[in-house]
Coordinates of C-alpha atoms in Angstrom, one line a residue:
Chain A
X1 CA 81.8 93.6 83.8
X2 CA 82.5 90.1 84.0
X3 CA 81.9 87.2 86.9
X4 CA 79.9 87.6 90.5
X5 CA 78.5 91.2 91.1
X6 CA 78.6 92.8 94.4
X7 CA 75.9 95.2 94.7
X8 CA 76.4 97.4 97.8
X9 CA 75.2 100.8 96.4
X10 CA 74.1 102.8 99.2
X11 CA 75.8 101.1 101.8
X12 CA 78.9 102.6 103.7
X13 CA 82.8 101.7 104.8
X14 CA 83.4 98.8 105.3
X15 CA 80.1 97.6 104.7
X16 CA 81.0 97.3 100.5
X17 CA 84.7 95.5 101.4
X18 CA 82.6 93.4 103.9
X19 CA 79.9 92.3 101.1
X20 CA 82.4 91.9 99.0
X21 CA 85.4 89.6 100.8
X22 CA 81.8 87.3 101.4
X23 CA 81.2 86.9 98.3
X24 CA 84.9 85.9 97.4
X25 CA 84.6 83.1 100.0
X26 CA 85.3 79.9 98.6
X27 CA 85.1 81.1 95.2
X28 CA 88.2 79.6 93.2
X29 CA 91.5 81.2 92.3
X30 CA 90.9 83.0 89.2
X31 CA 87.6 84.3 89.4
X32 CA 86.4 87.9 89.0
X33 CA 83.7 89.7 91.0
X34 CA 82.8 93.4 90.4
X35 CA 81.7 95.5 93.4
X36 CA 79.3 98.4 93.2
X37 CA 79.7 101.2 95.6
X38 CA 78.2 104.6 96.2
X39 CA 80.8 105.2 99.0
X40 CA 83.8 107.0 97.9
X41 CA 86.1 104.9 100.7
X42 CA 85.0 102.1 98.5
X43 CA 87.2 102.9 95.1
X44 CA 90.2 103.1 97.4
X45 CA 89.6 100.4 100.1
X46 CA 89.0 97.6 97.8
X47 CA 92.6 97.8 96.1
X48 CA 93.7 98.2 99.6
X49 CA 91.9 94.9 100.4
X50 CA 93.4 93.3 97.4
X51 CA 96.9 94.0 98.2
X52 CA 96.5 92.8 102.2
X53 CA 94.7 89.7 100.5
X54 CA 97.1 88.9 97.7
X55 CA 94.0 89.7 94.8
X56 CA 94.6 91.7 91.9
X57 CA 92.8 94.6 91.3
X58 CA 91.4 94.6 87.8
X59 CA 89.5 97.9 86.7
X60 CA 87.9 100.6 88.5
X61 CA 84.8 102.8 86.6
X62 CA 83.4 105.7 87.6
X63 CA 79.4 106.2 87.3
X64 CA 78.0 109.7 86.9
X65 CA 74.2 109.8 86.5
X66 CA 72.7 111.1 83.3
X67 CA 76.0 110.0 81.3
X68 CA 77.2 107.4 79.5
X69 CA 73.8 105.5 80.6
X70 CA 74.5 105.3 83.7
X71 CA 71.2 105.9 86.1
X72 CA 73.6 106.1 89.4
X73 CA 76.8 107.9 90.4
X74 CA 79.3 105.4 92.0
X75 CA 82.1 103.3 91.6
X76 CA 82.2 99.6 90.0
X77 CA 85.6 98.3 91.1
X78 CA 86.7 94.3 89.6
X79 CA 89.2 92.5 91.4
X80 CA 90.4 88.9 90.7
X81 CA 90.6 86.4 93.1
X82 CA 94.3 84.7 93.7
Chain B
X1 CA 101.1 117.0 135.6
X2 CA 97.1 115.8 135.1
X3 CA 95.1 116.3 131.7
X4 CA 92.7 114.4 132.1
X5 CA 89.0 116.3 132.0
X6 CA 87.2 116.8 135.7
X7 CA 84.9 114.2 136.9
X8 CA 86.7 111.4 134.3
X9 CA 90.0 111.2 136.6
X10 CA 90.8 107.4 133.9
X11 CA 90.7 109.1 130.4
X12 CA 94.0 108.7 128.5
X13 CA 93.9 111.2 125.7
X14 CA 95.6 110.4 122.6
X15 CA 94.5 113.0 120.4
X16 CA 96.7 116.0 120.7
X17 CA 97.8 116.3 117.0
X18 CA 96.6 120.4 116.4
X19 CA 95.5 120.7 119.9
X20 CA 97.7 119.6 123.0
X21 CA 96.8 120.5 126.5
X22 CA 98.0 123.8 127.7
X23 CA 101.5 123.6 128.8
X24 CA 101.9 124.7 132.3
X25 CA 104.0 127.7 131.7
X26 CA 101.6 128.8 129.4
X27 CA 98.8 128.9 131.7
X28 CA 101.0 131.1 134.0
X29 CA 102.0 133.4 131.3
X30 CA 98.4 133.5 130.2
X31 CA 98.0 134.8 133.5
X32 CA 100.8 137.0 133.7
X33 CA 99.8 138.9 130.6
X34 CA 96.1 139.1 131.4
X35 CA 97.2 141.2 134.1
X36 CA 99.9 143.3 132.2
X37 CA 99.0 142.9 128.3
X38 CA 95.3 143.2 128.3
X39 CA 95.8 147.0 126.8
X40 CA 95.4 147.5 122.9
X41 CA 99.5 147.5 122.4
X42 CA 98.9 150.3 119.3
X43 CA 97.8 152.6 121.7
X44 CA 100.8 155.2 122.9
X45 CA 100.0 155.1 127.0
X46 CA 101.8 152.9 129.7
X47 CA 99.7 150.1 129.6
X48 CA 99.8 149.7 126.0
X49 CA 103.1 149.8 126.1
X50 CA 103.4 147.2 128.4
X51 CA 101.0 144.8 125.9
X52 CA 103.5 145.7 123.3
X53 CA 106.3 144.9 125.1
X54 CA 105.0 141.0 125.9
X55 CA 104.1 141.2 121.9
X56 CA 107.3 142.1 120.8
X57 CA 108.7 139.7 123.2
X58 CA 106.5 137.2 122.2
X59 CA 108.1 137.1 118.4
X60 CA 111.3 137.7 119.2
X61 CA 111.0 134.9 121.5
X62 CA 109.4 132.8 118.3
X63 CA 111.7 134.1 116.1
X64 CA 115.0 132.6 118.1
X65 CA 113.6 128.9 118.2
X66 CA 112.7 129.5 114.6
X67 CA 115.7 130.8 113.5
X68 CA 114.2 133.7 112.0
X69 CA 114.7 137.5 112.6
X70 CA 111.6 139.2 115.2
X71 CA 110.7 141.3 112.2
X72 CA 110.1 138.2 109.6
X73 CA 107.9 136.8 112.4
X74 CA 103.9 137.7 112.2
X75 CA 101.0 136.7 114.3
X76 CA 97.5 135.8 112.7
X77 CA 94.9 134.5 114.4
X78 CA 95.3 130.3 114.0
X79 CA 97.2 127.5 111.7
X80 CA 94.7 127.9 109.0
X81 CA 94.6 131.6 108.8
X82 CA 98.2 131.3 108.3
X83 CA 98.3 129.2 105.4
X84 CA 95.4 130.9 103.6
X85 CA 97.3 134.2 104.1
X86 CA 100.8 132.7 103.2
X87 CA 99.2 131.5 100.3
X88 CA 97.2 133.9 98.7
X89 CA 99.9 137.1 99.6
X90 CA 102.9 135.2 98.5
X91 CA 100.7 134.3 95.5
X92 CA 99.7 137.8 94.5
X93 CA 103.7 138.7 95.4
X94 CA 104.5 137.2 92.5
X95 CA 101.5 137.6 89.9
X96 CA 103.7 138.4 87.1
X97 CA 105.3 135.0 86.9
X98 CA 102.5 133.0 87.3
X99 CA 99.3 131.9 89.2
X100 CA 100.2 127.9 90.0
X101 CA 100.7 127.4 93.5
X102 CA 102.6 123.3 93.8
X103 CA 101.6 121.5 96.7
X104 CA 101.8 118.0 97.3
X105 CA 98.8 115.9 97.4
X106 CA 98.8 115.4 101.4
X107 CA 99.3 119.2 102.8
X108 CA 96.5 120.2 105.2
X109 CA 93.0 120.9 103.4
X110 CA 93.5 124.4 104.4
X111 CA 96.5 124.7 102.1
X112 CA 94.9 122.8 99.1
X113 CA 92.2 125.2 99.3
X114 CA 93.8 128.3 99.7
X115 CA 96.2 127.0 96.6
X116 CA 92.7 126.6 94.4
X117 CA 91.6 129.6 95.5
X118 CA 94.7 131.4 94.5
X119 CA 95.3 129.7 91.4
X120 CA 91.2 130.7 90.7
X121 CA 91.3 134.5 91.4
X122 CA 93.9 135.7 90.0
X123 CA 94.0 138.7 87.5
X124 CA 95.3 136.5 85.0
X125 CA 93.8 135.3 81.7
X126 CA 94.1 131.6 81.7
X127 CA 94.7 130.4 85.7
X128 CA 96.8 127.2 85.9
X129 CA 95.3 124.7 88.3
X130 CA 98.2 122.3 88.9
X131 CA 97.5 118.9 90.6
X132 CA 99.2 118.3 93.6
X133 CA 101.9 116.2 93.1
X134 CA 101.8 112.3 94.3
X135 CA 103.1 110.6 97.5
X136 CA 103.9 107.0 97.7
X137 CA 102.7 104.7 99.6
X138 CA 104.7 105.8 102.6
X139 CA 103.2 109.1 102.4
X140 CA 106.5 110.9 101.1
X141 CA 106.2 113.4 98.4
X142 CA 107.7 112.1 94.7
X143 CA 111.0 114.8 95.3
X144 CA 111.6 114.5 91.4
X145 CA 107.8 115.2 90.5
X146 CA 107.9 117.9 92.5
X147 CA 111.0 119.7 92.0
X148 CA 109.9 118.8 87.9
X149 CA 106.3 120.8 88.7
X150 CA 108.0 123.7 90.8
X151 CA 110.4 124.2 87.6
X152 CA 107.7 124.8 85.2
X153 CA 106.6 127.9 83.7
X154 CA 104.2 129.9 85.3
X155 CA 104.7 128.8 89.1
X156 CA 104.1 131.7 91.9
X157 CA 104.4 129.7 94.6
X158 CA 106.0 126.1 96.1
X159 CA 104.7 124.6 99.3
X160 CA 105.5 121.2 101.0
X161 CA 104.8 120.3 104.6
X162 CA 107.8 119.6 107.2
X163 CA 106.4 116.3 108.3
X164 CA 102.6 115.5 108.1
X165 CA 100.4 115.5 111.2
X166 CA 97.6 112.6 110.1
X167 CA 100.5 109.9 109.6
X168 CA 103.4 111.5 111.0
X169 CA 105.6 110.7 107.5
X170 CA 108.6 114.0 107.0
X171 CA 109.5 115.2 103.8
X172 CA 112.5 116.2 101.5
X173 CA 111.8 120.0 102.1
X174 CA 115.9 120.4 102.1
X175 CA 115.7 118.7 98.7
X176 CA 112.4 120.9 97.5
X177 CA 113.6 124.1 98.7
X178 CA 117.3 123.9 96.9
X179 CA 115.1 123.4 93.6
X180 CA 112.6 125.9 94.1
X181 CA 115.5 128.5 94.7
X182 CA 117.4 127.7 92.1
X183 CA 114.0 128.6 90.1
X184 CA 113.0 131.7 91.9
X185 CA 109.9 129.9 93.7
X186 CA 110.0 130.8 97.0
X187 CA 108.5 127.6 99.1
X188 CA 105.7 127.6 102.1
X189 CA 106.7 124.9 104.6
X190 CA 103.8 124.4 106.7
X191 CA 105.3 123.0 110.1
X192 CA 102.4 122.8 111.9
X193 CA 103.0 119.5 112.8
X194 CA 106.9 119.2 113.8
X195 CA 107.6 122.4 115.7
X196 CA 107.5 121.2 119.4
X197 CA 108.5 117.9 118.3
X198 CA 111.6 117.9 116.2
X199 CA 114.3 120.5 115.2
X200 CA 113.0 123.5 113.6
X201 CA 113.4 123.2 109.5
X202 CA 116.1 125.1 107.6
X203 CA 115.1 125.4 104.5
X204 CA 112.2 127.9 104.3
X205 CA 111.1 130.8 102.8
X206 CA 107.8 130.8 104.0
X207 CA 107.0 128.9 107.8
X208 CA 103.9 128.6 109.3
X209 CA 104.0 126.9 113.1
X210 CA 100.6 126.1 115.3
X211 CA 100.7 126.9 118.6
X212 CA 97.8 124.8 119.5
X213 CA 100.2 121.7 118.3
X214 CA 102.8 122.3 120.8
X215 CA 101.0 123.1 123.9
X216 CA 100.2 126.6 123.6
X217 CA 96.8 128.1 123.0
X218 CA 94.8 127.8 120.0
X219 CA 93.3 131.3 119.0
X220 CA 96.6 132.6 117.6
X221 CA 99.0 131.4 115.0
X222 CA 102.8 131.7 113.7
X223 CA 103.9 132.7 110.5
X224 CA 107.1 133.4 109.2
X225 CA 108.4 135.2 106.6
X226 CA 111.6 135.9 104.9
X227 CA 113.1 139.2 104.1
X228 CA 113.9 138.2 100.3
X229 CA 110.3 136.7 99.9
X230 CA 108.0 139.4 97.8
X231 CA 103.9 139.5 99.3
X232 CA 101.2 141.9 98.3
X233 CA 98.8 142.3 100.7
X234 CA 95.4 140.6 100.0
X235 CA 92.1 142.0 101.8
X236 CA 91.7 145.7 102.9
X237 CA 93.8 147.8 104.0
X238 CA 95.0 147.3 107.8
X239 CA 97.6 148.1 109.9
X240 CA 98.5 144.3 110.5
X241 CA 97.5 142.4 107.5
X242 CA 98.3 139.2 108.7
X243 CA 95.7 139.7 111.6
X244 CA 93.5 142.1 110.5
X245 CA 92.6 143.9 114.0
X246 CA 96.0 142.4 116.0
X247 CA 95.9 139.3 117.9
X248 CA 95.2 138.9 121.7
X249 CA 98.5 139.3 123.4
X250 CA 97.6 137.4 126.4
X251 CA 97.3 134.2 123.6
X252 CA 100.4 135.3 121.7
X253 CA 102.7 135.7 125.0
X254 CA 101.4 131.9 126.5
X255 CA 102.4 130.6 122.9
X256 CA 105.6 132.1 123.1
X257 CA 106.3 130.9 126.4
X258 CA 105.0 127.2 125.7
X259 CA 107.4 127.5 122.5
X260 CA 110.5 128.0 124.5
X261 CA 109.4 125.7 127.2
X262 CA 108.8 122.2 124.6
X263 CA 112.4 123.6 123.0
X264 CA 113.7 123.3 126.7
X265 CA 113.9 119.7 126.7
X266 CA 112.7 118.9 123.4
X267 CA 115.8 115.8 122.5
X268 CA 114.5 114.4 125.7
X269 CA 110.4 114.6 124.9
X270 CA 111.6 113.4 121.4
X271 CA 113.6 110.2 122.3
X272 CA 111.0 109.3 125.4
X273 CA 108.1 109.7 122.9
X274 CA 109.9 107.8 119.7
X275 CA 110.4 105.0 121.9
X276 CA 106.6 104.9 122.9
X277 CA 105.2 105.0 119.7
X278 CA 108.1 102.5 118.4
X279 CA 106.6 100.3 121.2
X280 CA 102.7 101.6 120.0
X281 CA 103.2 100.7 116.1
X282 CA 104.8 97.1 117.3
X283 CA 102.1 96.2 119.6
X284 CA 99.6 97.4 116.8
X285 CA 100.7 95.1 113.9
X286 CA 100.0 91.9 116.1
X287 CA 96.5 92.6 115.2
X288 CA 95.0 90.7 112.5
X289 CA 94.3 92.5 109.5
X290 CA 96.1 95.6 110.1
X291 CA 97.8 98.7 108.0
X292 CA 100.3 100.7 110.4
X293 CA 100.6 103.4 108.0
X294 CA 103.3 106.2 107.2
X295 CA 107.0 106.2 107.2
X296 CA 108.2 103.7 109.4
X297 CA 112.0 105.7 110.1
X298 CA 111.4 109.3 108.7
X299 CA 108.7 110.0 111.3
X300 CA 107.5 112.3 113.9
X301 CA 108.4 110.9 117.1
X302 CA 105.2 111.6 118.4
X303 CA 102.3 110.2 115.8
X304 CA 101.0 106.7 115.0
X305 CA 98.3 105.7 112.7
X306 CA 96.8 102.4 111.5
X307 CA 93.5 101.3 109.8
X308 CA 92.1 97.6 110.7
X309 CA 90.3 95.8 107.9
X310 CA 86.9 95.3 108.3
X311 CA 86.3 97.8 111.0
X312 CA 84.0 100.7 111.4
X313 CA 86.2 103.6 111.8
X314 CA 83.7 105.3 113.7
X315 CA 82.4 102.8 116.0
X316 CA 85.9 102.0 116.7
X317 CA 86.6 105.6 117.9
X318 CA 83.2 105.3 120.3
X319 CA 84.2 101.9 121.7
X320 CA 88.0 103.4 122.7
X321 CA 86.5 106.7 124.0
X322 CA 84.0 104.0 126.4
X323 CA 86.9 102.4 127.6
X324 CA 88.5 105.9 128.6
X325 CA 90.5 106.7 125.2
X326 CA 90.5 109.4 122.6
X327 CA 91.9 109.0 119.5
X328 CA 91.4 110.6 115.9
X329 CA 90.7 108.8 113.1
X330 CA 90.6 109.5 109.2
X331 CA 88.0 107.1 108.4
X332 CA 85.1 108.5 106.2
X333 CA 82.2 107.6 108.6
X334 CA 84.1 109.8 111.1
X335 CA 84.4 113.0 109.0
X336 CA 81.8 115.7 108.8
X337 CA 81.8 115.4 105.1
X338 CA 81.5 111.6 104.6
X339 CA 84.9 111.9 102.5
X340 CA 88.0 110.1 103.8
X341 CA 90.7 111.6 104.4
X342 CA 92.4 112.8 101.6
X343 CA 96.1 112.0 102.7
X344 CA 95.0 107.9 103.4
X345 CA 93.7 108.3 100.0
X346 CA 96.7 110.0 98.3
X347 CA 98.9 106.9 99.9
X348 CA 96.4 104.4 98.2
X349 CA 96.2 102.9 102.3
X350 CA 92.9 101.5 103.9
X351 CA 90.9 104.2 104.9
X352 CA 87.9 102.1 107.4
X353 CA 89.0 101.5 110.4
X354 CA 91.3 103.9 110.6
X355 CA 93.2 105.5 114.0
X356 CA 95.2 108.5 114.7
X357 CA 97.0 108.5 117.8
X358 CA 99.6 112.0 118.5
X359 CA 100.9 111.4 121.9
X360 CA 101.2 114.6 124.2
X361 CA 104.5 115.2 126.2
X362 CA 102.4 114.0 129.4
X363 CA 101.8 111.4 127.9
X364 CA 103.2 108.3 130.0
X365 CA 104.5 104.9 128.9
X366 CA 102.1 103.5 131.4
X367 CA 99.0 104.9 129.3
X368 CA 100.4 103.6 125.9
X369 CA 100.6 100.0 127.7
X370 CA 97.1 100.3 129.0
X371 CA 96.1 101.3 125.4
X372 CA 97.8 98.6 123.5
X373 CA 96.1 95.8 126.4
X374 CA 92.7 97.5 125.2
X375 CA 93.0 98.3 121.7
X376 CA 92.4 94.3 120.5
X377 CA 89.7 93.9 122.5
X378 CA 88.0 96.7 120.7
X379 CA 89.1 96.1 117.8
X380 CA 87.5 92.3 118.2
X381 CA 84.3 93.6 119.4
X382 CA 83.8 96.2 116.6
X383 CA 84.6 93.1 113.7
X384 CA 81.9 91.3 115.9
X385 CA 79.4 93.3 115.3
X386 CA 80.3 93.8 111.5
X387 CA 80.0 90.1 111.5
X388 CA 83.4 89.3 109.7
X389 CA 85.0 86.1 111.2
X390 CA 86.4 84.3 109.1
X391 CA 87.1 86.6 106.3

């Protein structure tokens, strides 16, 4: 996980696209933010939000808690900004 | 001809996907055949022979706008009954050459289960639980995946919806069934959606219909089956085992009636509505931020659906139903289960802020317009909330 984090665990759609499309704001072309979600609309709504917006859509992990290290079951979805 | 419910003499209501108002002629045959079909039609006496007349009436009626014979035509008692029964007897029918049931990945969630369930409890050794095959982002099936999954070993059974009902896209069943013939796989075509709206399918083996879709009663439901097709019958024994018990004829007579009613002037309802929603779609992508979603040509003439960014699915559908309008929606935060829905998903389209309009035949143009002067409005005021300008 690399650049700004996006932590909208718990929250529900759009609330995670919302937090996240703030913090892009301003932000230049290039950079990469990482959005954590508990909300399964999340995983498919920001890659929805990339293509309406132009941004790529890096990576997305799943979380499952009690593997891998992972304390929380989620989604951590990376988009760069264009 | 007034739908709208007592008391509320403005609501527009634009949710008739899988459950229309009654059509007229429906109601009077309702009432016709409470008064002459209300006997048990097994029963060898006048009066149930008058209930099985309307019954047999009622399929062979069906089974003409179908193009099926009366005695490939069965009654069960709603849409979903049908599909789990289609599934899991056409299934069994065909144990010895497999367990995998194809589907693709947007049929009803009725059909996905009942193709698990199948593929799960069957007598064989190693079940084969195939993943439904992938839709682009249209919401049309992958034709060459799927004729590639129904020629596999091990397949008992194909099945592929005429059009869908969320986002209204049809698909290559013509293609899909000439495959799963050549392979000895008969196909399911779950219809539930089109018949009403647009010309009855072909290419079948299997065809389930929903009454409650095309203005008939809900409480009984239509499936066909062809001659050729091998099923084994499921749960215990019974007389009628695709409605354990027999239907209501009263519900099975209206639905027959409503079917050759919408048939009557069907090219008419078809053309007036395509127009409307041609209109409804084009009004809807002059909205900031929006997905109108499905196939924009091979469509049901009646559907429209379209997600705005940003927007809380279900305090979108609250603020339309305050200003007098229903409408679906396959937003997570407007399903029971907190999942969205799983055909938005499968198209990789916005799921917030999604809308699901299915416009009845009563339907009028003026409505539409009122909708489309109200719909940005709303939208604007749900984004305002959400706090979003400038995103």
């Amino acid at each position: 996980m690399t650049g700004t984090l996006v932590d909208a665990r718990g929250l529900r759609c759009p609330i995670p696209v919302i937090r996240l499309a703030t913090a892009a704001k301003g932000l230049p072309a290039g950079t990469e933010l990482t959005v954590l979600s508990t909300d399964p609309a999340a995983k498919l709504d920001v890659p929805a939000w990339c293509r309406m917006r132009g941004h790529e859509h890096v990576a997305t992990h799943e979380h499952v808690a009690g593997s891998g290290g992972s304390d929380w079951t989620g989604w951590s979805v990376t988009v760069r900004l264009a | 001809v007034s739908h709208a419910t007592p008391g509320t003499p403005d609501r527009v209501h634009l949710d008739n996907g899988g459950r229309a108002p009654w059509h007229p002629l429906a109601r009077q045959a309702f009432e016709q055949a409470l008064g002459d079909g209300w006997a048990d039609p097994r029963r060898l006496h006048a009066e149930g022979r008058r209930a099985a007349r309307l019954l047999d009436g009622a399929r062979e009626a069906i089974a003409a706008v179908l193009g099926a014979r009366t005695q490939e035509v069965h009654l069960t008692p709603s849409h979903t009954a049908s599909l789990h029964t289609a599934v899991a007897s056409a299934a069994a029918g065909r144990r010895r050459a497999g367990t995998a049931v194809v589907t693709s990945a947007v049929e009803r969630s009725a059909l996905l289960q009942a193709a698990a369930h199948a593929a799960g409890t069957t007598q064989a050794a190693s079940p084969v639980p195939v993943d439904p095959v992938p839709v682009d982002r249209l919401g049309r099936v992958d034709a060459d995946a799927m004729i590639a999954a129904v020629q596999a070993p091990g397949v008992a059974l194909a099945a592929l919806q005429h059009a869908n009902g969320e986002v209204g896209t049809l698909q290559p069943v013509e293609a899909v069934h000439d495959a799963a013939r050549a392979s000895g796989v008969p196909l399911l075509v779950d219809a539930g959606a089109s018949v009403g709206h647009v010309a009855v399918p072909a290419a079948w083996d299997l065809l389930a219909a929903d009454p409650a879709d095309w203005g008939g009663p809900a409480g009984v439901g239509v499936l066909a089956v062809r001659q050729r097709v091998r099923t084994a019958p499921v749960g215990p024994e019974d007389e009628d085992p695709w409605a354990p018990g027999g239907v209501s004829v009263p519900l099975a007579f209206a639905a027959a009636v409503a079917l050759q009613a919408v048939e009557a002037d069907r090219a008419e309802q078809e053309a007036r509505r395509r127009r409307l929603v041609e209109l409804l779609r084009a009004e809807v992508s002059r909205i900031p931020d929006v997905e109108v979603v499905g196939d924009p040509d091979g469509r049901l003439p009646h559907v429209a659906t379209f997600s705005f960014l940003y927007v809380d699915g279900e305090a979108l559908v609250t603020e339309l139903d305050r200003h007098g309008f229903a409408v679906g929606s396959g937003s997570a935060c407007t399903s029971s289960t907190l999942e969205p829905s799983h055909v938005l998903a499968a198209m990789g389209v916005l799921t917030h802020g999604n809308v699901r309009i299915a416009l009845d035949r009563t339907t009028t143009a003026d409505e539409v317009d009122r909708f489309c002067a109200v719909l940005p409005g709303a939208v604007a005021r749900v984004r305002e909330m959400l706090g979003v300008g400038g995103l």
